[in-house]
PDB file of C-alpha atoms and ligand atoms in Angstrom:
ATOM      1  CA  MET A   1      90.533 117.049 117.792  1.00  0.00           C
ATOM      2  CA  LEU A   2      92.620 119.510 114.918  1.00  0.00           C
ATOM      3  CA  ASP A   3      94.259 122.137 117.050  1.00  0.00           C
ATOM      4  CA  HIS A   4      93.820 125.905 115.538  1.00  0.00           C
ATOM      5  CA  GLY A   5      96.938 127.043 117.114  1.00  0.00           C
ATOM      6  CA  LEU A   6      98.665 124.355 114.808  1.00  0.00           C
ATOM      7  CA  ALA A   7      96.929 125.362 111.664  1.00  0.00           C
ATOM      8  CA  ASP A   8      97.827 128.788 112.753  1.00  0.00           C
ATOM      9  CA  ARG A   9     101.391 127.968 113.356  1.00  0.00           C
ATOM     10  CA  LEU A  10     101.917 126.259 109.808  1.00  0.00           C
ATOM     11  CA  ALA A  11     100.033 129.064 107.908  1.00  0.00           C
ATOM     12  CA  THR A  12     102.522 131.446 109.330  1.00  0.00           C
ATOM     13  CA  VAL A  13     105.493 129.361 108.606  1.00  0.00           C
ATOM     14  CA  ARG A  14     104.312 128.447 104.962  1.00  0.00           C
ATOM     15  CA  ASP A  15     104.282 132.387 104.646  1.00  0.00           C
ATOM     16  CA  ARG A  16     108.220 132.721 105.729  1.00  0.00           C
ATOM     17  CA  ILE A  17     109.161 130.278 103.766  1.00  0.00           C
ATOM     18  CA  ALA A  18     107.328 131.662 100.562  1.00  0.00           C
ATOM     19  CA  THR A  19     108.519 135.001 101.716  1.00  0.00           C
ATOM     20  CA  ALA A  20     112.095 133.737 102.021  1.00  0.00           C
ATOM     21  CA  ALA A  21     111.923 132.024  98.622  1.00  0.00           C
ATOM     22  CA  ALA A  22     110.371 134.830  96.810  1.00  0.00           C
ATOM     23  CA  ARG A  23     113.613 137.051  97.999  1.00  0.00           C
ATOM     24  CA  ALA A  24     115.999 134.454  96.731  1.00  0.00           C
ATOM     25  CA  GLY A  25     114.352 134.088  93.337  1.00  0.00           C
ATOM     26  CA  ARG A  26     113.308 130.228  94.457  1.00  0.00           C
ATOM     27  CA  THR A  27     109.741 128.830  94.581  1.00  0.00           C
ATOM     28  CA  PRO A  28     108.306 127.043  97.666  1.00  0.00           C
ATOM     29  CA  GLU A  29     107.882 123.988  96.228  1.00  0.00           C
ATOM     30  CA  GLN A  30     111.262 123.614  95.802  1.00  0.00           C
ATOM     31  CA  ILE A  31     112.015 123.562  99.679  1.00  0.00           C
ATOM     32  CA  LEU A  32     110.556 120.807 101.664  1.00  0.00           C
ATOM     33  CA  LEU A  33     108.910 121.416 105.233  1.00  0.00           C
ATOM     34  CA  LEU A  34     110.079 118.730 107.518  1.00  0.00           C
ATOM     35  CA  ALA A  35     108.025 118.885 110.658  1.00  0.00           C
ATOM     36  CA  VAL A  36     110.008 117.998 113.654  1.00  0.00           C
ATOM     37  CA  THR A  37     108.084 115.959 116.037  1.00  0.00           C
ATOM     38  CA  LYS A  38     110.215 114.475 118.654  1.00  0.00           C
ATOM     39  CA  VAL A  39     108.960 114.366 122.153  1.00  0.00           C
ATOM     40  CA  PHE A  40     105.408 115.423 121.038  1.00  0.00           C
ATOM     41  CA  PRO A  41     103.143 112.414 121.150  1.00  0.00           C
ATOM     42  CA  ALA A  42     101.780 110.489 118.226  1.00  0.00           C
ATOM     43  CA  ALA A  43      98.738 112.559 118.575  1.00  0.00           C
ATOM     44  CA  VAL A  44     100.669 116.220 117.370  1.00  0.00           C
ATOM     45  CA  VAL A  45     102.045 113.845 114.490  1.00  0.00           C
ATOM     46  CA  ARG A  46      98.197 112.931 113.321  1.00  0.00           C
ATOM     47  CA  ASP A  47      97.329 116.645 113.522  1.00  0.00           C
ATOM     48  CA  ALA A  48     100.113 117.556 111.156  1.00  0.00           C
ATOM     49  CA  TYR A  49      99.211 114.992 108.779  1.00  0.00           C
ATOM     50  CA  GLU A  50      95.760 116.093 108.832  1.00  0.00           C
ATOM     51  CA  LEU A  51      96.848 119.956 107.877  1.00  0.00           C
ATOM     52  CA  GLY A  52      98.835 118.106 104.820  1.00  0.00           C
ATOM     53  CA  LEU A  53     102.037 117.521 106.110  1.00  0.00           C
ATOM     54  CA  ARG A  54     103.694 114.174 105.169  1.00  0.00           C
ATOM     55  CA  ASP A  55     107.536 114.425 106.004  1.00  0.00           C
ATOM     56  CA  PHE A  56     108.043 114.375 110.079  1.00  0.00           C
ATOM     57  CA  GLY A  57     111.518 114.682 111.609  1.00  0.00           C
ATOM     58  CA  GLU A  58     112.477 112.513 114.624  1.00  0.00           C
ATOM     59  CA  ASN A  59     115.907 112.518 116.891  1.00  0.00           C
ATOM     60  CA  TYR A  60     115.586 109.344 118.631  1.00  0.00           C
ATOM     61  CA  VAL A  61     115.222 105.658 117.685  1.00  0.00           C
ATOM     62  CA  GLN A  62     113.861 104.766 120.953  1.00  0.00           C
ATOM     63  CA  GLU A  63     111.519 107.227 121.329  1.00  0.00           C
ATOM     64  CA  PHE A  64     110.064 106.710 117.873  1.00  0.00           C
ATOM     65  CA  GLU A  65     109.976 103.035 118.098  1.00  0.00           C
ATOM     66  CA  HIS A  66     107.176 103.806 120.757  1.00  0.00           C
ATOM     67  CA  LYS A  67     105.342 106.482 118.482  1.00  0.00           C
ATOM     68  CA  ALA A  68     105.803 104.441 114.787  1.00  0.00           C
ATOM     69  CA  PRO A  69     102.663 102.140 115.512  1.00  0.00           C
ATOM     70  CA  LEU A  70     100.741 104.757 116.196  1.00  0.00           C
ATOM     71  CA  VAL A  71     101.125 106.394 112.951  1.00  0.00           C
ATOM     72  CA  ALA A  72     101.658 103.610 110.918  1.00  0.00           C
ATOM     73  CA  ASP A  73      98.213 104.128 109.482  1.00  0.00           C
ATOM     74  CA  LEU A  74      99.223 107.415 107.673  1.00  0.00           C
ATOM     75  CA  SER A  75      99.484 106.741 104.114  1.00  0.00           C
ATOM     76  CA  GLY A  76     102.280 108.772 101.911  1.00  0.00           C
ATOM     77  CA  ALA A  77     104.027 109.961 105.871  1.00  0.00           C
ATOM     78  CA  ARG A  78     107.549 109.482 105.378  1.00  0.00           C
ATOM     79  CA  PHE A  79     109.740 109.796 108.975  1.00  0.00           C
ATOM     80  CA  HIS A  80     113.206 111.099 108.587  1.00  0.00           C
ATOM     81  CA  LEU A  81     115.651 110.607 111.632  1.00  0.00           C
ATOM     82  CA  ILE A  82     117.416 113.590 112.021  1.00  0.00           C
ATOM     83  CA  GLY A  83     119.387 112.705 115.182  1.00  0.00           C
ATOM     84  CA  HIS A  84     123.008 111.083 115.559  1.00  0.00           C
ATOM     85  CA  LEU A  85     122.461 107.281 114.535  1.00  0.00           C
ATOM     86  CA  GLN A  86     124.905 104.849 116.191  1.00  0.00           C
ATOM     87  CA  SER A  87     126.028 101.633 113.970  1.00  0.00           C
ATOM     88  CA  ASN A  88     124.334  99.204 116.480  1.00  0.00           C
ATOM     89  CA  LYS A  89     120.728 100.607 115.975  1.00  0.00           C
ATOM     90  CA  SER A  90     121.086 100.706 112.259  1.00  0.00           C
ATOM     91  CA  ARG A  91     118.827  97.993 112.001  1.00  0.00           C
ATOM     92  CA  LYS A  92     116.380  99.271 113.798  1.00  0.00           C
ATOM     93  CA  ALA A  93     116.528 102.462 112.570  1.00  0.00           C
ATOM     94  CA  LEU A  94     115.883 101.300 108.902  1.00  0.00           C
ATOM     95  CA  ASP A  95     112.881  99.423 110.184  1.00  0.00           C
ATOM     96  CA  LEU A  96     111.397 103.071 111.389  1.00  0.00           C
ATOM     97  CA  PHE A  97     112.486 105.595 109.157  1.00  0.00           C
ATOM     98  CA  GLN A  98     112.331 106.286 105.061  1.00  0.00           C
ATOM     99  CA  VAL A  99     115.034 108.788 105.157  1.00  0.00           C
ATOM    100  CA  ILE A 100     118.231 108.997 107.478  1.00  0.00           C
ATOM    101  CA  GLN A 101     119.572 112.477 107.315  1.00  0.00           C
ATOM    102  CA  THR A 102     122.814 111.913 109.759  1.00  0.00           C
ATOM    103  CA  VAL A 103     124.924 109.334 108.024  1.00  0.00           C
ATOM    104  CA  ASP A 104     128.564 110.310 108.910  1.00  0.00           C
ATOM    105  CA  SER A 105     131.004 107.391 108.620  1.00  0.00           C
ATOM    106  CA  PRO A 106     131.543 105.075 106.123  1.00  0.00           C
ATOM    107  CA  ARG A 107     131.293 102.085 108.596  1.00  0.00           C
ATOM    108  CA  LEU A 108     127.401 103.651 109.009  1.00  0.00           C
ATOM    109  CA  ALA A 109     126.851 103.393 105.668  1.00  0.00           C
ATOM    110  CA  ALA A 110     127.834  99.673 105.010  1.00  0.00           C
ATOM    111  CA  ARG A 111     125.443  98.972 107.663  1.00  0.00           C
ATOM    112  CA  LEU A 112     122.533 100.572 106.180  1.00  0.00           C
ATOM    113  CA  ASN A 113     123.484  99.138 103.077  1.00  0.00           C
ATOM    114  CA  GLU A 114     121.998  96.151 104.458  1.00  0.00           C
ATOM    115  CA  SER A 115     118.628  97.491 104.142  1.00  0.00           C
ATOM    116  CA  PRO A 116     116.195  94.900 101.673  1.00  0.00           C
ATOM    117  CA  THR A 117     114.493  98.186 100.456  1.00  0.00           C
ATOM    118  CA  PRO A 118     116.346 101.293  99.003  1.00  0.00           C
ATOM    119  CA  VAL A 119     116.991 104.211 101.717  1.00  0.00           C
ATOM    120  CA  GLU A 120     117.482 108.050 101.137  1.00  0.00           C
ATOM    121  CA  VAL A 121     120.420 109.559 103.070  1.00  0.00           C
ATOM    122  CA  TYR A 122     121.657 113.284 103.714  1.00  0.00           C
ATOM    123  CA  LEU A 123     125.269 113.132 105.096  1.00  0.00           C
ATOM    124  CA  GLU A 124     125.690 115.271 108.294  1.00  0.00           C
ATOM    125  CA  VAL A 125     128.666 117.608 108.061  1.00  0.00           C
ATOM    126  CA  LYS A 126     129.873 119.145 111.106  1.00  0.00           C
ATOM    127  CA  LEU A 127     131.038 122.214 110.083  1.00  0.00           C
ATOM    128  CA  SER A 128     131.870 124.117 113.686  1.00  0.00           C
ATOM    129  CA  ALA A 129     134.348 123.190 116.118  1.00  0.00           C
ATOM    130  CA  GLU A 130     131.789 122.361 119.105  1.00  0.00           C
ATOM    131  CA  GLU A 131     132.413 119.084 120.908  1.00  0.00           C
ATOM    132  CA  SER A 132     128.643 118.097 120.980  1.00  0.00           C
ATOM    133  CA  LYS A 133     128.190 117.931 117.611  1.00  0.00           C
ATOM    134  CA  HIS A 134     128.179 115.039 115.341  1.00  0.00           C
ATOM    135  CA  GLY A 135     129.095 115.096 111.621  1.00  0.00           C
ATOM    136  CA  ALA A 136     131.454 114.143 109.186  1.00  0.00           C
ATOM    137  CA  LEU A 137     134.578 116.609 108.678  1.00  0.00           C
ATOM    138  CA  PRO A 138     134.498 118.403 105.479  1.00  0.00           C
ATOM    139  CA  GLU A 139     138.014 116.802 104.701  1.00  0.00           C
ATOM    140  CA  LYS A 140     136.410 113.303 105.069  1.00  0.00           C
ATOM    141  CA  LEU A 141     133.686 114.164 102.997  1.00  0.00           C
ATOM    142  CA  PRO A 142     134.988 112.890  99.567  1.00  0.00           C
ATOM    143  CA  GLU A 143     135.964 109.728 101.311  1.00  0.00           C
ATOM    144  CA  LEU A 144     132.463 109.457 102.401  1.00  0.00           C
ATOM    145  CA  ILE A 145     130.225 110.281  99.385  1.00  0.00           C
ATOM    146  CA  GLU A 146     132.594 107.585  97.372  1.00  0.00           C
ATOM    147  CA  SER A 147     131.786 104.896  99.881  1.00  0.00           C
ATOM    148  CA  VAL A 148     127.715 105.744  99.985  1.00  0.00           C
ATOM    149  CA  ARG A 149     127.754 106.049  96.073  1.00  0.00           C
ATOM    150  CA  ALA A 150     129.324 102.408  96.204  1.00  0.00           C
ATOM    151  CA  CYS A 151     126.144 100.972  98.287  1.00  0.00           C
ATOM    152  CA  PRO A 152     123.571 100.013  96.077  1.00  0.00           C
ATOM    153  CA  GLN A 153     120.927 100.471  98.696  1.00  0.00           C
ATOM    154  CA  LEU A 154     121.551 104.122  99.876  1.00  0.00           C
ATOM    155  CA  THR A 155     120.100 106.904  97.386  1.00  0.00           C
ATOM    156  CA  LEU A 156     122.424 109.760  98.310  1.00  0.00           C
ATOM    157  CA  THR A 157     120.272 113.199  98.533  1.00  0.00           C
ATOM    158  CA  GLY A 158     122.312 115.512  99.996  1.00  0.00           C
ATOM    159  CA  LEU A 159     124.085 117.316 102.894  1.00  0.00           C
ATOM    160  CA  MET A 160     122.576 118.259 106.192  1.00  0.00           C
ATOM    161  CA  THR A 161     124.173 120.456 108.994  1.00  0.00           C
ATOM    162  CA  ILE A 162     123.272 121.984 112.384  1.00  0.00           C
ATOM    163  CA  PRO A 163     125.467 125.148 113.079  1.00  0.00           C
ATOM    164  CA  PRO A 164     126.303 126.403 116.364  1.00  0.00           C
ATOM    165  CA  TRP A 165     122.994 127.307 118.571  1.00  0.00           C
ATOM    166  CA  THR A 166     122.583 131.141 118.417  1.00  0.00           C
ATOM    167  CA  GLU A 167     119.433 133.674 118.576  1.00  0.00           C
ATOM    168  CA  GLU A 168     120.993 135.815 116.041  1.00  0.00           C
ATOM    169  CA  ALA A 169     120.173 134.157 112.471  1.00  0.00           C
ATOM    170  CA  GLU A 170     122.401 135.800 110.367  1.00  0.00           C
ATOM    171  CA  GLN A 171     125.336 133.908 112.392  1.00  0.00           C
ATOM    172  CA  SER A 172     123.971 130.563 111.018  1.00  0.00           C
ATOM    173  CA  ARG A 173     124.452 132.081 107.406  1.00  0.00           C
ATOM    174  CA  PRO A 174     128.513 131.208 106.976  1.00  0.00           C
ATOM    175  CA  TYR A 175     127.684 127.463 108.036  1.00  0.00           C
ATOM    176  CA  PHE A 176     124.486 127.434 105.645  1.00  0.00           C
ATOM    177  CA  ARG A 177     126.973 128.754 102.864  1.00  0.00           C
ATOM    178  CA  ALA A 178     129.867 126.497 103.425  1.00  0.00           C
ATOM    179  CA  LEU A 179     127.313 123.474 103.349  1.00  0.00           C
ATOM    180  CA  ARG A 180     126.390 125.053  99.674  1.00  0.00           C
ATOM    181  CA  GLU A 181     129.422 125.141  98.413  1.00  0.00           C
ATOM    182  CA  LEU A 182     130.217 121.493  99.349  1.00  0.00           C
ATOM    183  CA  ALA A 183     127.426 120.167  97.797  1.00  0.00           C
ATOM    184  CA  ALA A 184     128.273 122.104  94.889  1.00  0.00           C
ATOM    185  CA  ARG A 185     131.565 120.939  94.783  1.00  0.00           C
ATOM    186  CA  HIS A 186     130.086 116.950  94.758  1.00  0.00           C
ATOM    187  CA  ASN A 187     127.704 117.406  92.472  1.00  0.00           C
ATOM    188  CA  LEU A 188     124.349 116.879  95.484  1.00  0.00           C
ATOM    189  CA  ALA A 189     121.151 118.758  95.250  1.00  0.00           C
ATOM    190  CA  GLY A 190     119.873 118.632  98.303  1.00  0.00           C
ATOM    191  CA  LEU A 191     120.605 120.930 101.601  1.00  0.00           C
ATOM    192  CA  SER A 192     119.179 120.349 104.683  1.00  0.00           C
ATOM    193  CA  MET A 193     119.791 123.050 106.940  1.00  0.00           C
ATOM    194  CA  GLY A 194     117.600 125.613 108.926  1.00  0.00           C
ATOM    195  CA  MET A 195     115.337 125.573 111.775  1.00  0.00           C
ATOM    196  CA  SER A 196     112.658 127.566 113.202  1.00  0.00           C
ATOM    197  CA  HIS A 197     114.986 130.365 114.122  1.00  0.00           C
ATOM    198  CA  ASP A 198     117.046 131.054 111.010  1.00  0.00           C
ATOM    199  CA  LEU A 199     114.871 129.128 108.000  1.00  0.00           C
ATOM    200  CA  GLU A 200     114.913 132.370 105.927  1.00  0.00           C
ATOM    201  CA  VAL A 201     118.515 132.585 105.955  1.00  0.00           C
ATOM    202  CA  ALA A 202     118.599 128.902 105.015  1.00  0.00           C
ATOM    203  CA  ILE A 203     116.571 129.534 102.123  1.00  0.00           C
ATOM    204  CA  GLU A 204     118.325 132.402 100.828  1.00  0.00           C
ATOM    205  CA  GLU A 205     121.587 130.293 100.824  1.00  0.00           C
ATOM    206  CA  GLY A 206     119.877 127.321  99.004  1.00  0.00           C
ATOM    207  CA  ALA A 207     118.246 124.976 101.409  1.00  0.00           C
ATOM    208  CA  THR A 208     115.897 122.251 100.044  1.00  0.00           C
ATOM    209  CA  CYS A 209     114.478 121.005 103.552  1.00  0.00           C
ATOM    210  CA  VAL A 210     114.257 123.091 106.291  1.00  0.00           C
ATOM    211  CA  ARG A 211     113.602 121.413 109.698  1.00  0.00           C
ATOM    212  CA  ILE A 212     110.724 123.075 112.010  1.00  0.00           C
ATOM    213  CA  GLY A 213     109.890 122.004 115.321  1.00  0.00           C
ATOM    214  CA  THR A 214     109.251 124.950 117.986  1.00  0.00           C
ATOM    215  CA  ALA A 215     107.694 127.244 115.291  1.00  0.00           C
ATOM    216  CA  LEU A 216     105.121 124.652 114.527  1.00  0.00           C
ATOM    217  CA  PHE A 217     104.577 123.059 118.012  1.00  0.00           C
ATOM    218  CA  GLY A 218     105.405 125.181 120.381  1.00  0.00           C
ATOM    219  CA  LYS A 219     108.326 124.809 122.949  1.00  0.00           C
ATOM    220  CA  ARG A 220     109.817 121.114 124.002  1.00  0.00           C
ATOM    221  CA  GLN A 221     109.599 119.947 127.448  1.00  0.00           C
ATOM    222  CA  LYS A 222     113.084 118.824 127.995  1.00  0.00           C
ATOM    223  CA  SER A 223     113.419 115.470 127.671  1.00  0.00           C
TER     224      SER A 223
HETATM  225  C1  PLP B 301     115.107 119.764 117.299  1.00  0.00           C
HETATM  226  C2  PLP B 301     115.438 119.513 116.028  1.00  0.00           C
HETATM  227  C3  PLP B 301     115.240 120.607 114.772  1.00  0.00           C
HETATM  228  C4  PLP B 301     114.084 121.663 115.084  1.00  0.00           C
HETATM  229  O1  PLP B 301     114.759 122.460 115.672  1.00  0.00           O
HETATM  230  P1  PLP B 301     113.411 123.981 116.407  1.00  0.00           P
HETATM  231  O2  PLP B 301     114.405 125.028 116.763  1.00  0.00           O
HETATM  232  O3  PLP B 301     112.781 123.641 117.005  1.00  0.00           O
HETATM  233  O4  PLP B 301     112.850 124.379 114.972  1.00  0.00           O
HETATM  234  C5  PLP B 301     115.822 120.573 113.667  1.00  0.00           C
HETATM  235  N1  PLP B 301     116.866 119.796 113.064  1.00  0.00           N
HETATM  236  C6  PLP B 301     117.593 118.839 114.457  1.00  0.00           C
HETATM  237  C7  PLP B 301     118.509 118.279 113.872  1.00  0.00           C
HETATM  238  C8  PLP B 301     117.157 119.017 115.531  1.00  0.00           C
HETATM  239  O5  PLP B 301     117.445 117.892 116.257  1.00  0.00           O
END
């Protein structure tokens, strides 16, 4: 049963992406729309797939372990882990996800390199002083990049960040700009940044992947 609300919201999000891209002299094809389905049931993933979405973001290994069998038949779908990954769950994560966006230590990279098949990764960078945020500090990035590049099973796509929460999208801009500058310095093309409320700012600053939950699926129940 297709949710028409979802089709409308997807059209709106695609429109926002296209408008922001045009303003920045970019094309929408340069920006991956990652549908963040954490907390929502597998049926929501299937609806989104039917509407043409192929990349899905999940935050919790354990939660997705239950959903994965229910979406295993969606050919061409790719699942990205966008939540923090503990080293001891790396093997499980490799079974479930094609992309890991939250690599933040050489130790975790080494664990993921045990994968029998190639894995695409982003490095999560911590650009704010917030206690709760995971990610590698910018000064640790050169060492982390070097260790990931030495891992034959890991394909390094780019950098990912989560700025401090704010309702004011402009406040995210300095974090997005800093991530872009870090990526440029290290010759990395991918920039995973921007969520429902600040995707336009992220695209103006060069995002190649925006992670969108609420604007597509509505408010999440607290889990
Ligand atoms: C939940 C989440 C998102 C989606 O946020 P929305 O504001 O609902 O679009 C994006 N990225 C990460 C890392 C998240 O945890």
